[in-house]
Coordinates of C-alpha atoms in Angstrom, one line a residue:
M15 CA 0.0 0.0 0.0
K16 CA 1.3 3.4 -0.9
Q17 CA -0.2 5.4 1.9
S18 CA -1.6 4.6 5.3
P19 CA -5.0 6.1 6.1
A20 CA -5.2 9.0 8.5
G21 CA -5.3 7.8 12.1
M22 CA -3.7 4.4 11.5
Y23 CA -0.9 3.5 14.0
L24 CA 2.6 4.0 12.6
H25 CA 5.5 2.5 14.5
S26 CA 8.2 4.9 15.6
N27 CA 10.5 5.4 18.6
S28 CA 9.6 9.0 19.3
K29 CA 8.9 10.4 22.7
L30 CA 5.2 10.6 22.0
H31 CA 5.1 6.9 21.0
R32 CA 6.9 5.9 24.2
M33 CA 4.6 7.9 26.4
N34 CA 2.1 6.1 28.6
A35 CA -1.1 5.4 26.7
Q36 CA -3.2 6.4 29.8
I37 CA -1.5 9.7 30.0
K38 CA -2.0 10.4 26.3
L39 CA -5.7 9.6 26.7
L40 CA -6.0 12.0 29.6
L41 CA -4.3 14.7 27.5
L42 CA -6.6 14.0 24.6
L43 CA -9.7 14.4 26.9
L44 CA -8.2 17.7 28.3
F45 CA -7.6 18.9 24.8
L46 CA -11.2 18.1 23.8
V47 CA -12.5 20.0 26.8
C48 CA -10.3 23.0 25.9
T49 CA -11.5 22.9 22.3
L50 CA -15.2 22.8 23.3
I51 CA -14.9 25.8 25.6
S52 CA -12.7 27.9 23.3
R53 CA -14.2 31.0 21.6
S54 CA -11.4 33.5 21.5
P55 CA -8.7 33.6 18.7
V56 CA -6.0 33.4 21.4
S57 CA -7.4 30.1 22.7
F58 CA -7.5 28.6 19.2
A59 CA -4.0 29.8 18.5
L60 CA -2.8 28.1 21.8
L61 CA -4.6 24.9 20.8
L62 CA -3.0 24.9 17.4
T63 CA 0.4 25.4 19.0
C64 CA -0.2 22.4 21.2
L65 CA -1.1 20.3 18.1
L66 CA 1.9 21.4 16.2
I67 CA 4.1 20.6 19.2
G68 CA 2.5 17.1 19.4
V69 CA 3.1 16.5 15.6
K70 CA 6.7 17.6 16.0
I71 CA 7.4 15.3 19.0
S72 CA 5.7 12.4 17.2
E73 CA 8.1 12.6 14.3
L74 CA 5.3 11.6 11.9
P75 CA 4.6 13.2 8.5
A76 CA 2.2 16.1 8.9
R77 CA 0.0 14.6 6.2
Q78 CA -0.7 11.6 8.4
I79 CA -2.2 13.9 11.1
F80 CA -3.8 16.5 8.9
G81 CA -5.1 13.9 6.4
A82 CA -8.4 13.4 8.2
V83 CA -9.2 17.1 7.7
I84 CA -8.1 17.1 4.1
H85 CA -10.3 14.1 3.2
L86 CA -13.3 15.7 4.9
R87 CA -12.8 19.1 3.2
W88 CA -16.3 19.0 1.5
F89 CA -17.9 18.2 4.9
F90 CA -16.2 21.2 6.4
L91 CA -17.3 23.4 3.6
F92 CA -20.9 22.2 4.1
I93 CA -20.9 23.0 7.9
F94 CA -19.3 26.3 7.1
I95 CA -22.0 27.3 4.7
M96 CA -24.8 26.0 7.0
N97 CA -23.5 28.1 9.8
V98 CA -23.0 31.2 7.7
F99 CA -26.5 31.2 6.3
F100 CA -28.6 29.7 9.1
Y101 CA -27.0 31.0 12.3
D102 CA -28.0 34.4 13.7
G103 CA -27.4 34.0 17.4
G104 CA -31.1 34.0 18.1
R105 CA -31.6 37.6 17.1
S106 CA -34.1 37.1 14.2
G107 CA -36.8 34.7 13.3
G108 CA -35.9 34.4 9.6
M109 CA -35.0 31.1 8.1
I110 CA -31.9 32.5 6.3
A111 CA -29.9 35.0 8.2
L112 CA -26.6 36.0 6.7
S113 CA -24.6 37.9 9.3
W114 CA -21.1 38.4 10.8
N115 CA -22.3 36.3 13.8
G116 CA -22.9 33.4 11.4
V117 CA -19.4 33.8 9.8
G118 CA -17.7 33.9 13.2
Q119 CA -19.8 30.8 14.4
A120 CA -18.9 29.0 11.1
I121 CA -15.2 29.6 11.6
R122 CA -15.4 28.4 15.3
V123 CA -17.3 25.2 14.4
V124 CA -14.9 24.3 11.6
M125 CA -11.9 24.9 13.7
M126 CA -13.3 23.0 16.7
T127 CA -14.2 20.0 14.5
A128 CA -10.8 20.1 12.7
F129 CA -8.9 20.2 16.0
V130 CA -10.9 17.3 17.5
L131 CA -10.2 15.2 14.3
M132 CA -6.5 16.1 14.3
A133 CA -6.0 15.4 18.0
G134 CA -7.7 12.0 17.7
S135 CA -5.6 11.2 14.6
L136 CA -2.5 12.1 16.5
Y137 CA -3.5 9.8 19.4
T138 CA -4.4 6.8 17.3
S139 CA -1.3 7.3 15.1
T140 CA 1.1 7.1 18.0
T141 CA -0.6 4.5 20.2
P142 CA -1.0 0.8 19.4
P143 CA -4.6 -0.3 19.2
I144 CA -4.2 -2.7 22.1
R145 CA -2.8 0.1 24.3
I146 CA -5.7 2.3 23.3
V147 CA -8.1 -0.4 24.5
H148 CA -6.3 -0.9 27.8
S149 CA -6.3 2.9 28.4
M150 CA -10.0 3.2 27.7
Q151 CA -10.7 0.2 30.0
W152 CA -8.6 1.9 32.7
I153 CA -10.3 5.3 32.4
L154 CA -13.7 3.7 32.4
S155 CA -13.0 1.3 35.3
P156 CA -15.0 3.3 37.9
L157 CA -18.1 2.4 35.9
R158 CA -17.7 -1.2 37.0
H159 CA -19.3 -0.3 40.3
V160 CA -22.6 0.4 38.4
R161 CA -22.3 -2.9 36.5
V162 CA -21.3 -1.4 33.2
P163 CA -19.6 -4.1 31.1
I164 CA -16.3 -2.4 30.6
R165 CA -14.4 -5.4 29.4
Q166 CA -17.0 -6.2 26.7
I167 CA -17.0 -2.6 25.6
A168 CA -13.2 -2.6 25.3
L169 CA -13.3 -5.9 23.4
I170 CA -15.8 -4.4 20.8
F171 CA -13.7 -1.3 20.4
S172 CA -10.5 -3.4 20.0
A173 CA -12.1 -5.6 17.3
A174 CA -13.3 -2.5 15.5
M175 CA -9.9 -0.9 15.5
Q176 CA -8.2 -4.1 14.3
F177 CA -10.7 -4.3 11.4
I178 CA -9.8 -0.8 10.1
P179 CA -6.5 -1.7 8.4
I180 CA -7.9 -5.0 7.2
L181 CA -10.9 -3.3 5.5
Y182 CA -8.6 -0.6 4.1
E183 CA -6.4 -3.3 2.5
E184 CA -9.5 -5.2 1.2
A185 CA -11.0 -2.0 -0.2
D186 CA -7.7 -1.1 -2.0
R187 CA -7.4 -4.6 -3.4
I188 CA -11.0 -4.6 -4.7
K189 CA -10.5 -1.1 -6.2
K190 CA -7.4 -2.2 -8.1
A191 CA -9.3 -5.3 -9.3
Q192 CA -12.2 -3.2 -10.6
I193 CA -9.7 -0.8 -12.3
A194 CA -8.1 -3.8 -14.0
R195 CA -11.6 -4.8 -15.3
G196 CA -12.2 -1.4 -16.8
A197 CA -14.0 0.4 -13.9
G198 CA -14.0 4.2 -14.3
W199 CA -12.3 5.2 -11.0
E200 CA -10.0 7.6 -12.7
Q201 CA -12.8 9.4 -14.6
R202 CA -13.7 12.9 -13.5
G203 CA -17.2 14.0 -12.4
L204 CA -18.9 13.8 -9.1
I205 CA -21.7 11.4 -10.2
R206 CA -19.2 8.9 -11.8
R207 CA -17.0 8.9 -8.7
A208 CA -20.1 8.4 -6.5
M209 CA -21.1 5.4 -8.6
G210 CA -17.6 4.0 -8.3
I211 CA -17.7 4.3 -4.5
L212 CA -21.1 2.6 -4.4
S213 CA -19.7 -0.3 -6.4
L214 CA -17.0 -0.7 -3.8
V215 CA -19.3 -0.5 -0.7
L216 CA -21.1 -3.9 -1.2
P217 CA -17.9 -6.0 -1.6
V218 CA -16.3 -4.4 1.4
F219 CA -19.4 -5.1 3.5
V220 CA -19.3 -8.7 2.4
V221 CA -15.7 -9.0 3.4
A222 CA -16.4 -7.3 6.8
F223 CA -19.2 -9.8 7.6
R224 CA -17.1 -12.8 6.6
R225 CA -14.1 -11.6 8.7
A226 CA -16.4 -10.9 11.7
D227 CA -17.9 -14.5 11.4
E228 CA -14.3 -15.9 11.2
L229 CA -13.4 -13.9 14.3
A230 CA -16.4 -15.1 16.2
L231 CA -15.7 -18.8 15.4
A232 CA -12.0 -18.3 16.4
M233 CA -13.0 -16.8 19.8
E234 CA -15.5 -19.6 20.4
S235 CA -13.0 -22.3 19.5
R236 CA -10.6 -20.8 22.1
G237 CA -13.2 -20.9 24.9
Y238 CA -13.9 -17.2 25.1
M239 CA -16.7 -16.4 27.6
A240 CA -18.4 -13.0 27.8
G241 CA -18.5 -12.9 31.6
D242 CA -14.8 -14.0 32.0
S243 CA -13.0 -11.8 34.5
S244 CA -9.4 -12.6 33.5
G245 CA -6.6 -10.2 34.3
S246 CA -4.3 -8.2 32.2
F247 CA -0.5 -8.1 31.8
V248 CA -0.7 -4.3 31.2
R249 CA -0.3 -2.2 34.4
A250 CA -0.7 1.5 34.6
G251 CA 2.5 3.0 35.8
F252 CA 2.9 6.8 36.2
S253 CA 6.4 8.4 36.4
R254 CA 7.1 11.8 37.6
R255 CA 7.5 13.0 34.1
N256 CA 4.1 11.7 33.1
L257 CA 2.5 13.5 36.1
T258 CA 4.2 16.7 35.1
V259 CA 2.8 16.4 31.6
V260 CA -0.7 15.9 33.0
F261 CA -0.4 18.9 35.4
S262 CA 0.8 21.0 32.3
G263 CA -2.4 19.9 30.5
F264 CA -4.5 21.1 33.5
A265 CA -2.6 24.3 33.5
V266 CA -3.4 24.9 29.8
L267 CA -7.1 24.2 30.6
G268 CA -7.0 26.7 33.4
F269 CA -5.3 29.3 31.2
I270 CA -7.9 28.9 28.5
L271 CA -10.7 29.2 31.0
C272 CA -9.3 32.6 32.1
L273 CA -8.9 33.7 28.5
E274 CA -12.5 32.8 27.8
L275 CA -13.8 34.8 30.8
L276 CA -11.7 37.8 29.8
W277 CA -13.0 37.4 26.2
K278 CA -16.6 37.4 27.3
K279 CA -16.0 40.7 29.2
I280 CA -14.3 42.2 26.1
V281 CA -17.2 41.1 23.8
V282 CA -19.8 42.5 26.2
I283 CA -18.0 45.9 26.4

């Protein structure tokens, strides 16, 4: 395969790859909270700086992280147009309300969505899928006290993540086979490309169901039980450096909160 899809794990020996998966998940959650509460340009600039620092530390190609945004450029254009023409801040009752408030809201929504996608792509690109599952199981462990099936949820998420590269390879193989038979994948035009994608969806779904059935048979043959409470070899260990990184994340969150309070006062004035 010539290029890995955005968000797929890429092995490396960078500092971000070696960081504890639980710590990275906590930082991701803090980043998501900071993104959701951000409204001022300074806050978005600070979040973008944090993203660029993460990309630099990961030693991954920038296209691997920003690829998710590039592939969804038409979606971002759609939500931008919807916010520009249909958001008025509750000031009028018209159906279409073109205003500067709508333009500002459109920019904020696009930036928030793009930052969330890039942060998630950075996390999944630098963390092995099994480590992601263990970190999710660790952070959701308090829900065991209310009888939430944490282990089963983690198993489902793990199987889904393992299927992503498999389905990507199968889709690439089917696409090349269709091109060899004369399919018009290289033809221009939105309708023709849409028809080509539809011709690819059904074979990929068939492969996905077949692989899922094979996985279920393999788990049954190995004696898997849904209520099994077996342990794990992975243990959450936190060094002083990891705790320092987490405290830095909380400091950034507090700083953004102060910026947003100050920004609200400036806007009101």
